[in-house]
mmCIF file with all atom_site columns, C-alpha atoms in Angstrom:
data_model
loop_
_atom_site.group_PDB
_atom_site.id
_atom_site.type_symbol
_atom_site.label_atom_id
_atom_site.label_alt_id
_atom_site.label_comp_id
_atom_site.label_asym_id
_atom_site.label_entity_id
_atom_site.label_seq_id
_atom_site.pdbx_PDB_ins_code
_atom_site.Cartn_x
_atom_site.Cartn_y
_atom_site.Cartn_z
_atom_site.occupancy
_atom_site.B_iso_or_equiv
_atom_site.pdbx_formal_charge
_atom_site.auth_seq_id
_atom_site.auth_comp_id
_atom_site.auth_asym_id
_atom_site.auth_atom_id
_atom_site.pdbx_PDB_model_num
ATOM 1   C CA . MET A 1 1   ? -8.576  25.492 3.205   1.00 85.00 ? 1   MET A CA 1
ATOM 2   C CA . LYS A 1 2   ? -6.267  25.890 0.216   1.00 91.00 ? 2   LYS A CA 1
ATOM 3   C CA . SER A 1 3   ? -6.510  23.781 -2.917  1.00 92.00 ? 3   SER A CA 1
ATOM 4   C CA . LEU A 1 4   ? -4.427  20.656 -3.491  1.00 94.00 ? 4   LEU A CA 1
ATOM 5   C CA . ASP A 1 5   ? -2.217  22.496 -5.989  1.00 94.00 ? 5   ASP A CA 1
ATOM 6   C CA . GLU A 1 6   ? -1.631  25.396 -3.591  1.00 94.00 ? 6   GLU A CA 1
ATOM 7   C CA . TYR A 1 7   ? -0.610  23.035 -0.784  1.00 94.00 ? 7   TYR A CA 1
ATOM 8   C CA . LEU A 1 8   ? 1.642   21.083 -3.156  1.00 95.00 ? 8   LEU A CA 1
ATOM 9   C CA . ARG A 1 9   ? 3.437   24.314 -4.118  1.00 95.00 ? 9   ARG A CA 1
ATOM 10  C CA . ASP A 1 10  ? 3.864   25.157 -0.418  1.00 94.00 ? 10  ASP A CA 1
ATOM 11  C CA . ALA A 1 11  ? 5.094   21.626 0.331   1.00 93.00 ? 11  ALA A CA 1
ATOM 12  C CA . GLU A 1 12  ? 7.586   21.692 -2.539  1.00 93.00 ? 12  GLU A CA 1
ATOM 13  C CA . GLN A 1 13  ? 8.980   25.001 -1.333  1.00 93.00 ? 13  GLN A CA 1
ATOM 14  C CA . ALA A 1 14  ? 9.267   23.837 2.286   1.00 91.00 ? 14  ALA A CA 1
ATOM 15  C CA . HIS A 1 15  ? 10.709  20.396 1.450   1.00 90.00 ? 15  HIS A CA 1
ATOM 16  C CA . GLY A 1 16  ? 12.928  21.331 -1.492  1.00 90.00 ? 16  GLY A CA 1
ATOM 17  C CA . HIS A 1 17  ? 11.325  19.084 -4.108  1.00 90.00 ? 17  HIS A CA 1
ATOM 18  C CA . LEU A 1 18  ? 8.006   17.551 -5.027  1.00 92.00 ? 18  LEU A CA 1
ATOM 19  C CA . CYS A 1 19  ? 7.665   13.773 -4.921  1.00 92.00 ? 19  CYS A CA 1
ATOM 20  C CA . ALA A 1 20  ? 5.034   11.086 -4.434  1.00 93.00 ? 20  ALA A CA 1
ATOM 21  C CA . GLY A 1 21  ? 5.488   11.224 -0.662  1.00 94.00 ? 21  GLY A CA 1
ATOM 22  C CA . GLN A 1 22  ? 4.717   14.932 -0.663  1.00 94.00 ? 22  GLN A CA 1
ATOM 23  C CA . VAL A 1 23  ? 1.500   14.326 -2.603  1.00 96.00 ? 23  VAL A CA 1
ATOM 24  C CA . LEU A 1 24  ? 0.507   11.565 -0.155  1.00 96.00 ? 24  LEU A CA 1
ATOM 25  C CA . GLY A 1 25  ? 1.257   13.781 2.841   1.00 97.00 ? 25  GLY A CA 1
ATOM 26  C CA . VAL A 1 26  ? -0.700  16.748 1.522   1.00 97.00 ? 26  VAL A CA 1
ATOM 27  C CA . ARG A 1 27  ? -3.733  14.615 0.653   1.00 98.00 ? 27  ARG A CA 1
ATOM 28  C CA . MET A 1 28  ? -3.526  12.724 3.957   1.00 98.00 ? 28  MET A CA 1
ATOM 29  C CA . ALA A 1 29  ? -3.495  15.970 5.956   1.00 97.00 ? 29  ALA A CA 1
ATOM 30  C CA . MET A 1 30  ? -6.274  17.537 3.900   1.00 97.00 ? 30  MET A CA 1
ATOM 31  C CA . LEU A 1 31  ? -8.433  14.455 4.485   1.00 98.00 ? 31  LEU A CA 1
ATOM 32  C CA . GLY A 1 32  ? -7.671  14.435 8.215   1.00 97.00 ? 32  GLY A CA 1
ATOM 33  C CA . LEU A 1 33  ? -8.634  18.087 8.572   1.00 96.00 ? 33  LEU A CA 1
ATOM 34  C CA . GLU A 1 34  ? -11.783 17.580 6.517   1.00 96.00 ? 34  GLU A CA 1
ATOM 35  C CA . LYS A 1 35  ? -12.880 14.603 8.644   1.00 97.00 ? 35  LYS A CA 1
ATOM 36  C CA . LEU A 1 36  ? -12.294 16.601 11.854  1.00 96.00 ? 36  LEU A CA 1
ATOM 37  C CA . GLY A 1 37  ? -14.067 19.689 10.491  1.00 93.00 ? 37  GLY A CA 1
ATOM 38  C CA . ILE A 1 38  ? -10.982 21.889 10.859  1.00 92.00 ? 38  ILE A CA 1
ATOM 39  C CA . ASP A 1 39  ? -10.791 24.354 7.990   1.00 86.00 ? 39  ASP A CA 1
ATOM 40  C CA . ASP A 1 40  ? -7.459  26.176 8.223   1.00 79.00 ? 40  ASP A CA 1
ATOM 41  C CA . PRO A 1 41  ? -5.209  25.439 11.188  1.00 80.00 ? 41  PRO A CA 1
ATOM 42  C CA . ARG A 1 42  ? -2.429  27.618 9.774   1.00 74.00 ? 42  ARG A CA 1
ATOM 43  C CA . GLY A 1 43  ? -4.520  30.747 9.338   1.00 67.00 ? 43  GLY A CA 1
ATOM 44  C CA . ASN A 1 44  ? -7.047  30.411 12.129  1.00 63.00 ? 44  ASN A CA 1
ATOM 45  C CA . ARG A 1 45  ? -5.556  30.792 15.620  1.00 66.00 ? 45  ARG A CA 1
ATOM 46  C CA . GLU A 1 46  ? -8.361  28.795 17.281  1.00 65.00 ? 46  GLU A CA 1
ATOM 47  C CA . ASP A 1 47  ? -7.977  25.897 14.839  1.00 60.00 ? 47  ASP A CA 1
ATOM 48  C CA . ARG A 1 48  ? -4.176  25.930 15.276  1.00 65.00 ? 48  ARG A CA 1
ATOM 49  C CA . LYS A 1 49  ? -4.400  25.281 19.010  1.00 78.00 ? 49  LYS A CA 1
ATOM 50  C CA . ARG A 1 50  ? -6.897  22.452 18.728  1.00 88.00 ? 50  ARG A CA 1
ATOM 51  C CA . LEU A 1 51  ? -4.873  20.147 16.473  1.00 93.00 ? 51  LEU A CA 1
ATOM 52  C CA . ILE A 1 52  ? -2.160  17.633 17.377  1.00 95.00 ? 52  ILE A CA 1
ATOM 53  C CA . THR A 1 53  ? -0.800  15.326 14.700  1.00 96.00 ? 53  THR A CA 1
ATOM 54  C CA . PHE A 1 54  ? 1.061   12.046 15.170  1.00 97.00 ? 54  PHE A CA 1
ATOM 55  C CA . VAL A 1 55  ? 3.218   10.940 12.226  1.00 97.00 ? 55  VAL A CA 1
ATOM 56  C CA . GLU A 1 56  ? 4.561   7.394  11.964  1.00 97.00 ? 56  GLU A CA 1
ATOM 57  C CA . ILE A 1 57  ? 7.403   7.895  9.477   1.00 95.00 ? 57  ILE A CA 1
ATOM 58  C CA . ASP A 1 58  ? 10.250  10.351 9.004   1.00 93.00 ? 58  ASP A CA 1
ATOM 59  C CA . ARG A 1 59  ? 9.980   10.731 5.244   1.00 92.00 ? 59  ARG A CA 1
ATOM 60  C CA . CYS A 1 60  ? 8.782   13.333 2.743   1.00 92.00 ? 60  CYS A CA 1
ATOM 61  C CA . ALA A 1 61  ? 5.117   12.962 3.688   1.00 94.00 ? 61  ALA A CA 1
ATOM 62  C CA . THR A 1 62  ? 5.826   14.227 7.201   1.00 95.00 ? 62  THR A CA 1
ATOM 63  C CA . ASP A 1 63  ? 7.071   17.586 5.877   1.00 95.00 ? 63  ASP A CA 1
ATOM 64  C CA . ALA A 1 64  ? 3.945   17.892 3.726   1.00 96.00 ? 64  ALA A CA 1
ATOM 65  C CA . ILE A 1 65  ? 1.688   17.083 6.677   1.00 97.00 ? 65  ILE A CA 1
ATOM 66  C CA . GLY A 1 66  ? 3.363   19.851 8.670   1.00 95.00 ? 66  GLY A CA 1
ATOM 67  C CA . VAL A 1 67  ? 2.845   22.320 5.825   1.00 95.00 ? 67  VAL A CA 1
ATOM 68  C CA . VAL A 1 68  ? -0.904  21.632 5.626   1.00 96.00 ? 68  VAL A CA 1
ATOM 69  C CA . THR A 1 69  ? -1.630  21.341 9.349   1.00 95.00 ? 69  THR A CA 1
ATOM 70  C CA . GLY A 1 70  ? 0.824   23.904 10.683  1.00 93.00 ? 70  GLY A CA 1
ATOM 71  C CA . CYS A 1 71  ? 1.804   21.332 13.327  1.00 93.00 ? 71  CYS A CA 1
ATOM 72  C CA . ARG A 1 72  ? 5.490   21.537 14.271  1.00 91.00 ? 72  ARG A CA 1
ATOM 73  C CA . LEU A 1 73  ? 7.752   19.619 16.635  1.00 89.00 ? 73  LEU A CA 1
ATOM 74  C CA . GLY A 1 74  ? 8.913   22.866 18.219  1.00 84.00 ? 74  GLY A CA 1
ATOM 75  C CA . LYS A 1 75  ? 5.335   23.855 18.996  1.00 86.00 ? 75  LYS A CA 1
ATOM 76  C CA . ARG A 1 76  ? 4.700   20.388 20.489  1.00 87.00 ? 76  ARG A CA 1
ATOM 77  C CA . ALA A 1 77  ? 1.799   19.867 18.075  1.00 92.00 ? 77  ALA A CA 1
ATOM 78  C CA . LEU A 1 78  ? 3.615   17.349 15.854  1.00 95.00 ? 78  LEU A CA 1
ATOM 79  C CA . LYS A 1 79  ? 4.435   14.011 17.490  1.00 95.00 ? 79  LYS A CA 1
ATOM 80  C CA . PHE A 1 80  ? 6.749   11.455 15.881  1.00 94.00 ? 80  PHE A CA 1
ATOM 81  C CA . ARG A 1 81  ? 6.282   7.750  16.467  1.00 94.00 ? 81  ARG A CA 1
ATOM 82  C CA . ASP A 1 82  ? 8.966   5.797  14.624  1.00 92.00 ? 82  ASP A CA 1
ATOM 83  C CA . TRP A 1 83  ? 6.829   2.952  13.309  1.00 93.00 ? 83  TRP A CA 1
ATOM 84  C CA . GLY A 1 84  ? 7.980   3.150  9.672   1.00 94.00 ? 84  GLY A CA 1
ATOM 85  C CA . LYS A 1 85  ? 4.418   3.432  8.363   1.00 96.00 ? 85  LYS A CA 1
ATOM 86  C CA . MET A 1 86  ? 3.035   5.932  5.881   1.00 96.00 ? 86  MET A CA 1
ATOM 87  C CA . ALA A 1 87  ? 0.353   6.969  8.349   1.00 97.00 ? 87  ALA A CA 1
ATOM 88  C CA . ALA A 1 88  ? -0.712  9.846  10.552  1.00 98.00 ? 88  ALA A CA 1
ATOM 89  C CA . THR A 1 89  ? -3.286  10.434 13.261  1.00 98.00 ? 89  THR A CA 1
ATOM 90  C CA . PHE A 1 90  ? -5.004  13.806 13.513  1.00 97.00 ? 90  PHE A CA 1
ATOM 91  C CA . VAL A 1 91  ? -6.383  14.711 16.942  1.00 96.00 ? 91  VAL A CA 1
ATOM 92  C CA . ASP A 1 92  ? -8.862  17.492 17.671  1.00 95.00 ? 92  ASP A CA 1
ATOM 93  C CA . VAL A 1 93  ? -8.061  18.216 21.320  1.00 92.00 ? 93  VAL A CA 1
ATOM 94  C CA . THR A 1 94  ? -11.219 20.317 21.699  1.00 91.00 ? 94  THR A CA 1
ATOM 95  C CA . THR A 1 95  ? -13.637 17.529 20.798  1.00 94.00 ? 95  THR A CA 1
ATOM 96  C CA . GLY A 1 96  ? -11.422 14.507 21.543  1.00 94.00 ? 96  GLY A CA 1
ATOM 97  C CA . LYS A 1 97  ? -12.092 13.141 18.049  1.00 97.00 ? 97  LYS A CA 1
ATOM 98  C CA . ALA A 1 98  ? -9.138  11.504 16.281  1.00 97.00 ? 98  ALA A CA 1
ATOM 99  C CA . ILE A 1 99  ? -8.700  9.850  12.914  1.00 98.00 ? 99  ILE A CA 1
ATOM 100 C CA . ARG A 1 100 ? -5.807  7.686  11.770  1.00 98.00 ? 100 ARG A CA 1
ATOM 101 C CA . ILE A 1 101 ? -5.115  7.691  8.044   1.00 98.00 ? 101 ILE A CA 1
ATOM 102 C CA . ALA A 1 102 ? -2.743  5.209  6.395   1.00 97.00 ? 102 ALA A CA 1
ATOM 103 C CA . ALA A 1 103 ? -1.683  4.991  2.775   1.00 96.00 ? 103 ALA A CA 1
ATOM 104 C CA . LYS A 1 104 ? -2.820  1.743  1.192   1.00 97.00 ? 104 LYS A CA 1
ATOM 105 C CA . GLU A 1 105 ? -0.053  -0.463 -0.209  1.00 94.00 ? 105 GLU A CA 1
ATOM 106 C CA . SER A 1 106 ? -2.353  -1.282 -3.120  1.00 95.00 ? 106 SER A CA 1
ATOM 107 C CA . SER A 1 107 ? -2.165  2.356  -4.271  1.00 95.00 ? 107 SER A CA 1
ATOM 108 C CA . LYS A 1 108 ? 1.342   1.773  -5.692  1.00 92.00 ? 108 LYS A CA 1
ATOM 109 C CA . ALA A 1 109 ? 0.148   -0.977 -8.049  1.00 92.00 ? 109 ALA A CA 1
ATOM 110 C CA . LEU A 1 110 ? -2.939  1.052  -8.923  1.00 95.00 ? 110 LEU A CA 1
ATOM 111 C CA . ALA A 1 111 ? -0.696  4.012  -9.842  1.00 94.00 ? 111 ALA A CA 1
ATOM 112 C CA . ARG A 1 112 ? 1.167   1.796  -12.353 1.00 92.00 ? 112 ARG A CA 1
ATOM 113 C CA . THR A 1 113 ? -2.090  0.740  -14.006 1.00 94.00 ? 113 THR A CA 1
ATOM 114 C CA . MET A 1 114 ? -3.402  4.305  -14.103 1.00 95.00 ? 114 MET A CA 1
ATOM 115 C CA . HIS A 1 115 ? -0.306  5.707  -15.846 1.00 93.00 ? 115 HIS A CA 1
ATOM 116 C CA . PRO A 1 116 ? 1.617   2.981  -17.706 1.00 93.00 ? 116 PRO A CA 1
ATOM 117 C CA . GLU A 1 117 ? 2.726   5.605  -20.243 1.00 94.00 ? 117 GLU A CA 1
ATOM 118 C CA . LEU A 1 118 ? 5.106   7.044  -17.653 1.00 91.00 ? 118 LEU A CA 1
ATOM 119 C CA . GLU A 1 119 ? 8.376   5.168  -17.175 1.00 89.00 ? 119 GLU A CA 1
ATOM 120 C CA . SER A 1 120 ? 9.268   6.517  -13.753 1.00 91.00 ? 120 SER A CA 1
ATOM 121 C CA . LYS A 1 121 ? 7.512   4.879  -10.814 1.00 91.00 ? 121 LYS A CA 1
ATOM 122 C CA . ASN A 1 122 ? 7.742   8.179  -8.907  1.00 90.00 ? 122 ASN A CA 1
ATOM 123 C CA . GLN A 1 123 ? 6.124   10.072 -11.790 1.00 92.00 ? 123 GLN A CA 1
ATOM 124 C CA . GLN A 1 124 ? 3.353   7.445  -12.029 1.00 94.00 ? 124 GLN A CA 1
ATOM 125 C CA . GLN A 1 125 ? 2.685   7.762  -8.309  1.00 95.00 ? 125 GLN A CA 1
ATOM 126 C CA . MET A 1 126 ? 2.866   11.554 -8.242  1.00 92.00 ? 126 MET A CA 1
ATOM 127 C CA . LEU A 1 127 ? 0.227   11.852 -10.936 1.00 94.00 ? 127 LEU A CA 1
ATOM 128 C CA . ALA A 1 128 ? -1.978  8.979  -9.768  1.00 95.00 ? 128 ALA A CA 1
ATOM 129 C CA . TYR A 1 129 ? -1.917  10.092 -6.126  1.00 96.00 ? 129 TYR A CA 1
ATOM 130 C CA . ARG A 1 130 ? -3.303  13.476 -7.210  1.00 95.00 ? 130 ARG A CA 1
ATOM 131 C CA . GLU A 1 131 ? -6.174  11.794 -9.083  1.00 96.00 ? 131 GLU A CA 1
ATOM 132 C CA . MET A 1 132 ? -6.957  8.683  -7.053  1.00 96.00 ? 132 MET A CA 1
ATOM 133 C CA . PRO A 1 133 ? -10.176 8.594  -5.011  1.00 97.00 ? 133 PRO A CA 1
ATOM 134 C CA . GLU A 1 134 ? -9.518  8.778  -1.263  1.00 96.00 ? 134 GLU A CA 1
ATOM 135 C CA . ASP A 1 135 ? -10.894 5.269  -0.725  1.00 97.00 ? 135 ASP A CA 1
ATOM 136 C CA . ASP A 1 136 ? -8.311  3.825  -3.149  1.00 97.00 ? 136 ASP A CA 1
ATOM 137 C CA . LEU A 1 137 ? -5.469  5.813  -1.614  1.00 97.00 ? 137 LEU A CA 1
ATOM 138 C CA . PHE A 1 138 ? -6.122  5.662  2.132   1.00 98.00 ? 138 PHE A CA 1
ATOM 139 C CA . ALA A 1 139 ? -7.504  3.504  4.897   1.00 98.00 ? 139 ALA A CA 1
ATOM 140 C CA . THR A 1 140 ? -9.168  5.615  7.600   1.00 98.00 ? 140 THR A CA 1
ATOM 141 C CA . GLN A 1 141 ? -10.043 4.658  11.141  1.00 98.00 ? 141 GLN A CA 1
ATOM 142 C CA . TRP A 1 142 ? -11.592 6.684  13.945  1.00 98.00 ? 142 TRP A CA 1
ATOM 143 C CA . VAL A 1 143 ? -9.427  6.155  17.024  1.00 98.00 ? 143 VAL A CA 1
ATOM 144 C CA . LYS A 1 144 ? -9.087  7.301  20.624  1.00 97.00 ? 144 LYS A CA 1
ATOM 145 C CA . VAL A 1 145 ? -5.855  9.019  21.642  1.00 96.00 ? 145 VAL A CA 1
ATOM 146 C CA . ASP A 1 146 ? -5.243  9.586  25.340  1.00 92.00 ? 146 ASP A CA 1
ATOM 147 C CA . LEU A 1 147 ? -3.005  12.603 25.773  1.00 90.00 ? 147 LEU A CA 1
ATOM 148 C CA . ALA A 1 148 ? -1.276  13.188 29.081  1.00 84.00 ? 148 ALA A CA 1
ATOM 149 C CA . PRO A 1 149 ? -1.094  16.845 30.184  1.00 79.00 ? 149 PRO A CA 1
ATOM 150 C CA . GLU A 1 150 ? 2.610   17.011 29.263  1.00 78.00 ? 150 GLU A CA 1
ATOM 151 C CA . GLU A 1 151 ? 1.784   16.154 25.629  1.00 82.00 ? 151 GLU A CA 1
ATOM 152 C CA . PHE A 1 152 ? -0.146  19.376 25.021  1.00 79.00 ? 152 PHE A CA 1
ATOM 153 C CA . PRO A 1 153 ? 1.412   22.479 23.491  1.00 77.00 ? 153 PRO A CA 1
ATOM 154 C CA . GLY A 1 154 ? 2.160   25.057 26.135  1.00 73.00 ? 154 GLY A CA 1
ATOM 155 C CA . TYR A 1 155 ? 2.598   22.531 28.964  1.00 74.00 ? 155 TYR A CA 1
ATOM 156 C CA . LYS A 1 156 ? 4.761   23.916 31.746  1.00 77.00 ? 156 LYS A CA 1
ATOM 157 C CA . GLY A 1 157 ? 6.094   21.265 34.062  1.00 78.00 ? 157 GLY A CA 1
ATOM 158 C CA . ASP A 1 158 ? 8.893   20.715 36.484  1.00 84.00 ? 158 ASP A CA 1
ATOM 159 C CA . ARG A 1 159 ? 12.387  20.368 35.069  1.00 89.00 ? 159 ARG A CA 1
ATOM 160 C CA . ILE A 1 160 ? 14.152  17.384 36.588  1.00 91.00 ? 160 ILE A CA 1
ATOM 161 C CA . VAL A 1 161 ? 17.944  17.082 36.710  1.00 95.00 ? 161 VAL A CA 1
ATOM 162 C CA . CYS A 1 162 ? 19.429  13.697 35.853  1.00 96.00 ? 162 CYS A CA 1
ATOM 163 C CA . ALA A 1 163 ? 21.154  12.222 38.901  1.00 96.00 ? 163 ALA A CA 1
ATOM 164 C CA . GLU A 1 164 ? 23.858  10.738 36.649  1.00 93.00 ? 164 GLU A CA 1
ATOM 165 C CA . CYS A 1 165 ? 24.843  13.325 33.994  1.00 94.00 ? 165 CYS A CA 1
ATOM 166 C CA . GLY A 1 166 ? 23.323  16.493 35.478  1.00 94.00 ? 166 GLY A CA 1
ATOM 167 C CA . GLU A 1 167 ? 21.404  17.440 32.315  1.00 95.00 ? 167 GLU A CA 1
ATOM 168 C CA . GLY A 1 168 ? 17.878  18.843 32.596  1.00 94.00 ? 168 GLY A CA 1
ATOM 169 C CA . ILE A 1 169 ? 14.883  16.721 31.592  1.00 93.00 ? 169 ILE A CA 1
ATOM 170 C CA . ASN A 1 170 ? 11.557  18.237 30.518  1.00 86.00 ? 170 ASN A CA 1
ATOM 171 C CA . PHE A 1 171 ? 8.007   16.961 30.129  1.00 81.00 ? 171 PHE A CA 1
ATOM 172 C CA . ARG A 1 172 ? 8.179   13.996 32.527  1.00 81.00 ? 172 ARG A CA 1
ATOM 173 C CA . ARG A 1 173 ? 10.601  12.098 30.303  1.00 87.00 ? 173 ARG A CA 1
ATOM 174 C CA . GLU A 1 174 ? 12.776  10.983 33.225  1.00 92.00 ? 174 GLU A CA 1
ATOM 175 C CA . ILE A 1 175 ? 13.061  7.377  34.323  1.00 93.00 ? 175 ILE A CA 1
ATOM 176 C CA . HIS A 1 176 ? 13.009  6.509  38.023  1.00 95.00 ? 176 HIS A CA 1
ATOM 177 C CA . ARG A 1 177 ? 15.350  3.731  39.017  1.00 95.00 ? 177 ARG A CA 1
ATOM 178 C CA . ASP A 1 178 ? 16.587  2.802  42.483  1.00 94.00 ? 178 ASP A CA 1
ATOM 179 C CA . GLY A 1 179 ? 15.214  6.045  43.931  1.00 95.00 ? 179 GLY A CA 1
ATOM 180 C CA . ARG A 1 180 ? 17.037  8.220  41.361  1.00 96.00 ? 180 ARG A CA 1
ATOM 181 C CA . ALA A 1 181 ? 15.693  10.264 38.448  1.00 95.00 ? 181 ALA A CA 1
ATOM 182 C CA . LEU A 1 182 ? 17.668  9.492  35.285  1.00 96.00 ? 182 LEU A CA 1
ATOM 183 C CA . CYS A 1 183 ? 17.537  10.775 31.730  1.00 94.00 ? 183 CYS A CA 1
ATOM 184 C CA . ARG A 1 184 ? 16.824  8.131  29.117  1.00 93.00 ? 184 ARG A CA 1
ATOM 185 C CA . ALA A 1 185 ? 20.455  8.030  27.985  1.00 93.00 ? 185 ALA A CA 1
ATOM 186 C CA . CYS A 1 186 ? 21.783  7.361  31.480  1.00 94.00 ? 186 CYS A CA 1
ATOM 187 C CA . ALA A 1 187 ? 19.042  4.762  31.957  1.00 95.00 ? 187 ALA A CA 1
ATOM 188 C CA . GLY A 1 188 ? 20.408  2.875  28.927  1.00 91.00 ? 188 GLY A CA 1
ATOM 189 C CA . GLU A 1 189 ? 18.228  4.140  26.054  1.00 90.00 ? 189 GLU A CA 1
ATOM 190 C CA . ARG A 1 190 ? 21.058  5.872  24.177  1.00 85.00 ? 190 ARG A CA 1
ATOM 191 C CA . TYR A 1 191 ? 21.062  6.486  20.464  1.00 86.00 ? 191 TYR A CA 1
ATOM 192 C CA . TYR A 1 192 ? 24.709  7.574  20.797  1.00 85.00 ? 192 TYR A CA 1
ATOM 193 C CA . GLU A 1 193 ? 27.864  6.317  22.512  1.00 85.00 ? 193 GLU A CA 1
ATOM 194 C CA . PRO A 1 194 ? 30.210  8.754  24.241  1.00 80.00 ? 194 PRO A CA 1
ATOM 195 C CA . LEU A 1 195 ? 33.744  8.740  22.822  1.00 87.00 ? 195 LEU A CA 1
#
């Protein structure tokens, strides 16, 4: 595993800037890997295939988590759950062990007390989050994550065609209604409206 500073440089390059969220994400991922006993999922092919990561927010920390773990949406190893929480769950699919790590809200106030000499809240947090003990920064919880076969990287399943719009649907994401297979949009779960 690389050092914190090495991962932060990688995260800054991948994300475009370094911020408190990047520091949180790097430390969160490093802790998750350490707890699971996975040394280097980016460099070790065996470790890469045994890790799936769930992120609960679409902010800077998520990019940093991807940098450390090597998990990517396109490889189906990074899963996004839009819960708006600074948290991630790291799953070792080989052993079935999983750990959820969430940033503690109290860490923001602690960062202010650790570095009152800095005016910027972001600068206080960036520095404090590098230094803070893990127990002050994160809450950890061993959890169980049930993964359906279609959630695993490399899953090859049937492609269903939506009975309404005719678009293909992968990974059992169709909805069955009145004897018809529909995509989520045609079933009413749209995030867009046709013009």
